[in-house]
CSV table of C-alpha atoms and ligand atoms in Angstrom, one decimal:
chain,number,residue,atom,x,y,z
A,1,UNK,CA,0.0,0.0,0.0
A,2,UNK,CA,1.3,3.5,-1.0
A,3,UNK,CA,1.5,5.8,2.0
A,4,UNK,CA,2.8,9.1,0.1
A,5,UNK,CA,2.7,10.0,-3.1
A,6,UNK,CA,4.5,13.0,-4.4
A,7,UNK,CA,3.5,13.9,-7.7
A,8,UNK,CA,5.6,16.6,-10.0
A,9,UNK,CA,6.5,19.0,-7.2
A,10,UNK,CA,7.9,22.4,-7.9
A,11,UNK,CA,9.2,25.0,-5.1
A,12,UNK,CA,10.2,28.7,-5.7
A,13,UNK,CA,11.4,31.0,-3.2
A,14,UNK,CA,11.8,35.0,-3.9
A,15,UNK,CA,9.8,37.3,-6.3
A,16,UNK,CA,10.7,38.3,-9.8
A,17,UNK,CA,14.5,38.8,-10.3
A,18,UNK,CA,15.5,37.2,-7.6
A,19,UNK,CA,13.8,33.8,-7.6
A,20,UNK,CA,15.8,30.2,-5.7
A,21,UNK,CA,14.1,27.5,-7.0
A,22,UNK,CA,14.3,25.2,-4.0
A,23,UNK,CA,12.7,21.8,-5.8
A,24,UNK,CA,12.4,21.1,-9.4
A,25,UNK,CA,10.4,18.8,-10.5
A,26,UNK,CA,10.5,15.9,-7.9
A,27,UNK,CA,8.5,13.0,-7.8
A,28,UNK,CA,8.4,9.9,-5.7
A,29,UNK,CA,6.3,7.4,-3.6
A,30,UNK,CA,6.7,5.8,-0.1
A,31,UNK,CA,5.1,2.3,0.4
A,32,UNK,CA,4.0,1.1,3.9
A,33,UNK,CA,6.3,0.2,6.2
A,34,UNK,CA,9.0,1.7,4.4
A,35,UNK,CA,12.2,3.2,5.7
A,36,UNK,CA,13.2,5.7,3.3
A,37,UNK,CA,16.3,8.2,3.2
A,38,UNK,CA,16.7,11.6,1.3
A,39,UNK,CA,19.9,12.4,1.1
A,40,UNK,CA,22.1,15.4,-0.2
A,41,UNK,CA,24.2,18.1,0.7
A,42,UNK,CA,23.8,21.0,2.3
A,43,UNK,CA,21.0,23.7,0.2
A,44,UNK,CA,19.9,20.6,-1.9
A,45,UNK,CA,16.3,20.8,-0.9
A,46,UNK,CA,15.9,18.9,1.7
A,47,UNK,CA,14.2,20.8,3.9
A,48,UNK,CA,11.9,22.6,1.7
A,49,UNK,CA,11.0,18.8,1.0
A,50,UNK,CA,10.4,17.7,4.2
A,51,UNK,CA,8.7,21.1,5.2
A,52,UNK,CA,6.2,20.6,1.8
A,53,UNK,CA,5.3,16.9,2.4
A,54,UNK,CA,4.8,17.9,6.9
A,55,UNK,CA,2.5,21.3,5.5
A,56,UNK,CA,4.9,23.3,6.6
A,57,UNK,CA,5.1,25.1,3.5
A,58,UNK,CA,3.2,24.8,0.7
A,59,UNK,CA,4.3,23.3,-2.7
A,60,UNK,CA,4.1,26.2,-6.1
A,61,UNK,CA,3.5,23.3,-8.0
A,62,UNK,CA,2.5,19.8,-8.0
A,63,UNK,CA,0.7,17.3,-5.8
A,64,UNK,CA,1.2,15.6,-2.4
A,65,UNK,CA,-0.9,12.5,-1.6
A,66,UNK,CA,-0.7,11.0,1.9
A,67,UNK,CA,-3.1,8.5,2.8
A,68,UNK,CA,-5.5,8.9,0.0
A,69,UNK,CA,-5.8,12.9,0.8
A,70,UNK,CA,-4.2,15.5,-1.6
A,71,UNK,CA,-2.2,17.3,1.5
A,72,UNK,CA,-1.8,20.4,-1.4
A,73,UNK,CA,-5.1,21.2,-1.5
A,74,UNK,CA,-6.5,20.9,2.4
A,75,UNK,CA,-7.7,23.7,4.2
A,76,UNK,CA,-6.2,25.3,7.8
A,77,UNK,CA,-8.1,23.4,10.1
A,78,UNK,CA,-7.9,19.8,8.1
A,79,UNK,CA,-4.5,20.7,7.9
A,80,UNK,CA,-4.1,21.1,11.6
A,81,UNK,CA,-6.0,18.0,12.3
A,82,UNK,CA,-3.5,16.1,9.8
A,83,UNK,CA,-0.4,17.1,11.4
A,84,UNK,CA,-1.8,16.3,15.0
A,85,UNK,CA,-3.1,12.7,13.7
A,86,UNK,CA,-0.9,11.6,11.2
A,87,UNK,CA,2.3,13.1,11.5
A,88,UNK,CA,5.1,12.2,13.6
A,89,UNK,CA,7.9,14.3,13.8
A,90,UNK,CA,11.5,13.6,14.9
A,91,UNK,CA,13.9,16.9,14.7
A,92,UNK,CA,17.8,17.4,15.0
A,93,UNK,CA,17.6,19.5,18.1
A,94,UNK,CA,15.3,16.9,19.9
A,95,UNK,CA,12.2,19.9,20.3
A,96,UNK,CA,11.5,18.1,24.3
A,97,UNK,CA,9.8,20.8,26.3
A,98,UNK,CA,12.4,22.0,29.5
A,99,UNK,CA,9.7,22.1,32.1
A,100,UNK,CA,8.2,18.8,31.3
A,101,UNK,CA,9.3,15.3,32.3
A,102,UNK,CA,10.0,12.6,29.6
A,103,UNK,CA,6.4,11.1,30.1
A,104,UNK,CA,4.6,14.8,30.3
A,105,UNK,CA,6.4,15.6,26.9
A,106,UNK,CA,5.1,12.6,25.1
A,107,UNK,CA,2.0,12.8,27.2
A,108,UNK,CA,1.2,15.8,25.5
A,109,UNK,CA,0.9,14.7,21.6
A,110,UNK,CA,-2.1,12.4,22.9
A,111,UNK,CA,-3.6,14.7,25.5
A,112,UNK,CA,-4.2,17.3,22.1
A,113,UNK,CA,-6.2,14.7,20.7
A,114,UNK,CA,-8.6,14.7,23.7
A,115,UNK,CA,-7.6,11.2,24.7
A,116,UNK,CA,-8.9,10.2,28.2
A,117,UNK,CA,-5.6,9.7,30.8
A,118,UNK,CA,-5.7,5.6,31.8
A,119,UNK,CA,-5.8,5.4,27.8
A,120,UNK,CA,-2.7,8.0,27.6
A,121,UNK,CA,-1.4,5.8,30.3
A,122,UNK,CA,-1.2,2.8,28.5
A,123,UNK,CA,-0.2,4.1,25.3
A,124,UNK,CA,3.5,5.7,26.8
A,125,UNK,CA,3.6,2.7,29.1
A,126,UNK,CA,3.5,0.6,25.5
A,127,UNK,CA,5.7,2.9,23.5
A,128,UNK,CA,8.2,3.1,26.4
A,129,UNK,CA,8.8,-0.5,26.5
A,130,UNK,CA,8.9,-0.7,22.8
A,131,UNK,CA,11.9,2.1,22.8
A,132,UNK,CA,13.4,0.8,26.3
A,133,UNK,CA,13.0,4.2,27.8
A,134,UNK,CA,10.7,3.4,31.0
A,135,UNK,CA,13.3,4.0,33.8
A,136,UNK,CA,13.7,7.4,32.0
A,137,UNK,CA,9.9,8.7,31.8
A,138,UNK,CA,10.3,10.7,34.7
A,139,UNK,CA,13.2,12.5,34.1
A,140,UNK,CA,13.4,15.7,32.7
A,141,UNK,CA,15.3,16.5,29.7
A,142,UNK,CA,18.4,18.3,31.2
A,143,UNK,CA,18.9,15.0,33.5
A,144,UNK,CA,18.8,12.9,29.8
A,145,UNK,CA,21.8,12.3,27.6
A,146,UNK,CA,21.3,13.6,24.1
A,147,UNK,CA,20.7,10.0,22.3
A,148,UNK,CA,18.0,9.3,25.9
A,149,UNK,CA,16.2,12.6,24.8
A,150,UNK,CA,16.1,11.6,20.6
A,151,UNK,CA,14.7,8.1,21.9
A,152,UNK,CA,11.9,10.0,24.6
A,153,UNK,CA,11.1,12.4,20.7
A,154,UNK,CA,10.9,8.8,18.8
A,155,UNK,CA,8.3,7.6,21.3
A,156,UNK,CA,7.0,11.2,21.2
A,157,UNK,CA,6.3,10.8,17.4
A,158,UNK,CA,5.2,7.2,17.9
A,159,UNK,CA,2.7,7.2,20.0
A,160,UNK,CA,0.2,8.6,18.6
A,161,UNK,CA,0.7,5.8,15.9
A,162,UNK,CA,0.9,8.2,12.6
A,163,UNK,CA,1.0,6.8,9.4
A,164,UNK,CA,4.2,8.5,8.6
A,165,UNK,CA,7.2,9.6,10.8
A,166,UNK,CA,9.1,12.6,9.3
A,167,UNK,CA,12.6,12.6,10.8
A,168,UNK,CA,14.7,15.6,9.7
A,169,UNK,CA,18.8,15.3,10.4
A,170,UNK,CA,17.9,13.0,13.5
A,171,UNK,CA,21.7,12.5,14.5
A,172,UNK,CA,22.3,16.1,14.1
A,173,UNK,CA,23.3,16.9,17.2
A,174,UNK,CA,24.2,12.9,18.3
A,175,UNK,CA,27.9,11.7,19.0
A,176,UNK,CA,28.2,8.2,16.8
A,177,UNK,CA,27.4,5.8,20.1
A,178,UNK,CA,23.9,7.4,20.3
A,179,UNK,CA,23.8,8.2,16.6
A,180,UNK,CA,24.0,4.2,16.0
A,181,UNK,CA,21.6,4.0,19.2
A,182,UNK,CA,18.7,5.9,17.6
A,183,UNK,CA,19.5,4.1,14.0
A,184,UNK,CA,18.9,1.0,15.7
A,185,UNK,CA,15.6,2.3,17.4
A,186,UNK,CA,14.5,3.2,14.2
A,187,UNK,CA,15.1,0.4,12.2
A,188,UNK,CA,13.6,-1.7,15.2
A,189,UNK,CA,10.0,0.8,14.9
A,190,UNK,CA,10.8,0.2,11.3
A,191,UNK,CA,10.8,-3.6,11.2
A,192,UNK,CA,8.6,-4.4,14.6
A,193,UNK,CA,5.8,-1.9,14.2
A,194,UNK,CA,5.9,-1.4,10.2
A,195,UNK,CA,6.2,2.6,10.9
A,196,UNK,CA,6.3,4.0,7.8
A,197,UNK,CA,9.5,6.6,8.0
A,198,UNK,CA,11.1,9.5,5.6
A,199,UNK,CA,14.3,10.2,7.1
A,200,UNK,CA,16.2,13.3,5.6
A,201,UNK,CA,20.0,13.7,6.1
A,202,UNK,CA,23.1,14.8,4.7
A,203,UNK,CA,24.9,11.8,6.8
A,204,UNK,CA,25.9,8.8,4.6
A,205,UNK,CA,26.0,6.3,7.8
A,206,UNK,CA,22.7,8.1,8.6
A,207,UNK,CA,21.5,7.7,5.6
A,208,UNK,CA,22.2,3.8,5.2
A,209,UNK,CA,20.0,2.6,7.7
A,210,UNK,CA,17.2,3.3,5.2
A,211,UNK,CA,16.2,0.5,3.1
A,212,UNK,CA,15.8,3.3,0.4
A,213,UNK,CA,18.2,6.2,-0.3
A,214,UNK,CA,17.2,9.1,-2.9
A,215,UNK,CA,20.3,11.3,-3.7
A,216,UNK,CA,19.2,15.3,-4.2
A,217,UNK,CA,21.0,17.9,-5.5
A,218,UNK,CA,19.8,21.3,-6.2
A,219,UNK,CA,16.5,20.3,-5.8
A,220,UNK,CA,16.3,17.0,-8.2
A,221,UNK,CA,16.5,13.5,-7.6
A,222,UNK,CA,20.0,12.1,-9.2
A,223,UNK,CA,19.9,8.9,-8.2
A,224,UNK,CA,18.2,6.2,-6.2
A,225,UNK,CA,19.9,3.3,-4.0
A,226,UNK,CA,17.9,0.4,-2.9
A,227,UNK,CA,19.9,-1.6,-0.1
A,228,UNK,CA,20.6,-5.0,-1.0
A,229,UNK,CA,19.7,-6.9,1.6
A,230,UNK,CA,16.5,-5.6,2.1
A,231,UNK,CA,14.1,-8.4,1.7
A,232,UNK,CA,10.8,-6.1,0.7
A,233,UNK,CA,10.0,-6.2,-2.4
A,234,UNK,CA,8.5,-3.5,-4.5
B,301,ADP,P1,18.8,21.8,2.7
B,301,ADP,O1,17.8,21.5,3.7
B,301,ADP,O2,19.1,20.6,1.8
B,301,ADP,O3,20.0,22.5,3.2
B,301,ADP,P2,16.9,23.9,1.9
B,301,ADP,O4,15.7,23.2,1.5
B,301,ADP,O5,17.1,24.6,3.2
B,301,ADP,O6,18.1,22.9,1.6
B,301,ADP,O7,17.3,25.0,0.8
B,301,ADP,C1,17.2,24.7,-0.7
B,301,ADP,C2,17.4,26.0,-1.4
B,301,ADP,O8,16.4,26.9,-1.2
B,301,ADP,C3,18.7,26.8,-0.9
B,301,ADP,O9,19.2,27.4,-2.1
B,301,ADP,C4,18.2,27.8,0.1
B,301,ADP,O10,19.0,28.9,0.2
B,301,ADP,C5,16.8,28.1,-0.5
B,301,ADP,N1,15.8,28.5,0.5
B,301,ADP,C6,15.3,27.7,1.5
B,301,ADP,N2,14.4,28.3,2.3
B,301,ADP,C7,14.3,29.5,1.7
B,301,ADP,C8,13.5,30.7,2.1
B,301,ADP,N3,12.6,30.6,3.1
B,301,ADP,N4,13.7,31.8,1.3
B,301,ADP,C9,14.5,31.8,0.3
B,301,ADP,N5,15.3,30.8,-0.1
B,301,ADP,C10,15.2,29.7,0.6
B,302,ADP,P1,19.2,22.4,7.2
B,302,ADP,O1,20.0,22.5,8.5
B,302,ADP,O2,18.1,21.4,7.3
B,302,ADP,O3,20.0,22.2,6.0
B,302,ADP,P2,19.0,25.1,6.5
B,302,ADP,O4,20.1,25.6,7.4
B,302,ADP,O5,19.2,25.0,5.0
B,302,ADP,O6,18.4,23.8,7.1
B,302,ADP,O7,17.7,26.1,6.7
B,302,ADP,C1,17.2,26.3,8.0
B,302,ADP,C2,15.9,27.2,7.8
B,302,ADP,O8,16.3,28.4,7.1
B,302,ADP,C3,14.9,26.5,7.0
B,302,ADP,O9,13.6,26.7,7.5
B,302,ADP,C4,15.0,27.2,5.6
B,302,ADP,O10,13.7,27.2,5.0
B,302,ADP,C5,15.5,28.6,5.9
B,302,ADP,N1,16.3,29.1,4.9
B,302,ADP,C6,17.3,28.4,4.2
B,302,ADP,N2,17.9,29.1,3.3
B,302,ADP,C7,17.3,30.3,3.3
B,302,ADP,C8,17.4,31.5,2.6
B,302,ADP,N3,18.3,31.7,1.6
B,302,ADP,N4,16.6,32.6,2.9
B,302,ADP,C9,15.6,32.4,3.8
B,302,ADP,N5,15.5,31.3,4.6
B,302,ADP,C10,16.3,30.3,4.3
């Protein structure tokens, strides 16, 4: 089943004279379940990517389907409700509120969608044991090391159970030990729980945990890398 769909997407930044375009002409699709990496360097369009498909920004150009909806075309309050119910979202800089513990932070993507509490109980009990994280739930973030906060924002973005997880330069900000760590959490939501993920990075070891690798390069796909022993099949 085909979770996204990006259909002929243009981006352009500026007004006449002085015009960047950001993506030209891009088109792919992401199949449930898939770990998928978009890769290039730095100004490629990667973020102008991610920030189109998450309706961030909007697209000059072109189509975005996820989950059956045209994302392009929805209106401000659909578009709120798709972010809060089918996005998950894992950043470089971790984005864990200061004044909330571990459990409060990823408490707080489910309380938004009016969830009673023993049910937002058992959800971050469940997500916590998934990720290995439930000695840290009550910790706030300063007390965490930087790969224990990325995996209390992976359970953050999890939890709610989205159909896509966007994860923009996860390792950003990670040394390699907890770079590998979060890889491996991942791969493990990726494989275990079939979460479907689009994982953005200019990383190469980043980037080859993905089953998938798209190479961009002033905003166009160059060339696509399908990891060999990946035993899904198109
Ligand atoms: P990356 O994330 O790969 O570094 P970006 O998507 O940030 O690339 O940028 C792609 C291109 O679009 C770059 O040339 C960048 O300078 C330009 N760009 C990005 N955002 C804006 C903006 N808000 N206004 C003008 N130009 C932009
Ligand atoms: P990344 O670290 O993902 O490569 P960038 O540093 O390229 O991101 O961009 C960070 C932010 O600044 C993005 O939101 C992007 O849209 C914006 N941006 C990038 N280039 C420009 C630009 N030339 N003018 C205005 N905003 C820009």
């Amino acid at each position: 089943k085909n979770i996204v769909s990006v259909e002929k997407i243009e981006k352009y930044y500026g007004n006449k004279g002085n015009i960047t375009k950001a993506i030209d002409n891009i088109s792919f699709k992401v199949d449930e379940g898939e770990f998928l990496g978009i890769m290039g360097p730095s100004g490629s369009g990667k973020t102008t990517l991610l920030n189109c498909i998450s309706t961030i920004d909007n697209v000059t150009t072109g189509k975005i389907i996820i989950n059956n909806k045209d994302i392009t075309a929805l209106k401000a309050k659909a578009i709120e409700e798709f972010r809060r119910d089918e996005l998950g979202f894992i950043f470089q800089d971790f984005n864990l509120l200061d004044t909330l513990t571990a459990y409060e932070n990823i408490a707080l993507a489910l309380t938004i969608q009016n969830r009673e509490i023993p049910e937002i109980d058992e959800m971050i009990k469940n997500v916590a044991r998934k990720l290995d994280i439930t000695e840290l739930l009550s910790k706030f973030p300063f007390q965490l090391s930087g790969g224990q906060q990325q995996r209390v924002a992976c359970a953050r973005a999890l939890v709610t159970e989205p159909s896509l997880i966007l994860a923009d330069e996860p390792t950003g900000a990670l040394d390699s030990k907890s770079s590998r760590l979060l890889l491996e959490s991942l791969e493990k939501l990726n494989k275990e729980f079939h979460s479907t993920i689009l994982m953005v990075t200019h990383d190469s070891f980043t980037a080859s945990y993905a089953h998938r690798i798209l190479f961009i390069k002033d905003g166009r796909i160059f060339n696509e890398l399908i990891r060999g022993n990946d035993t899904r099949k198109e």
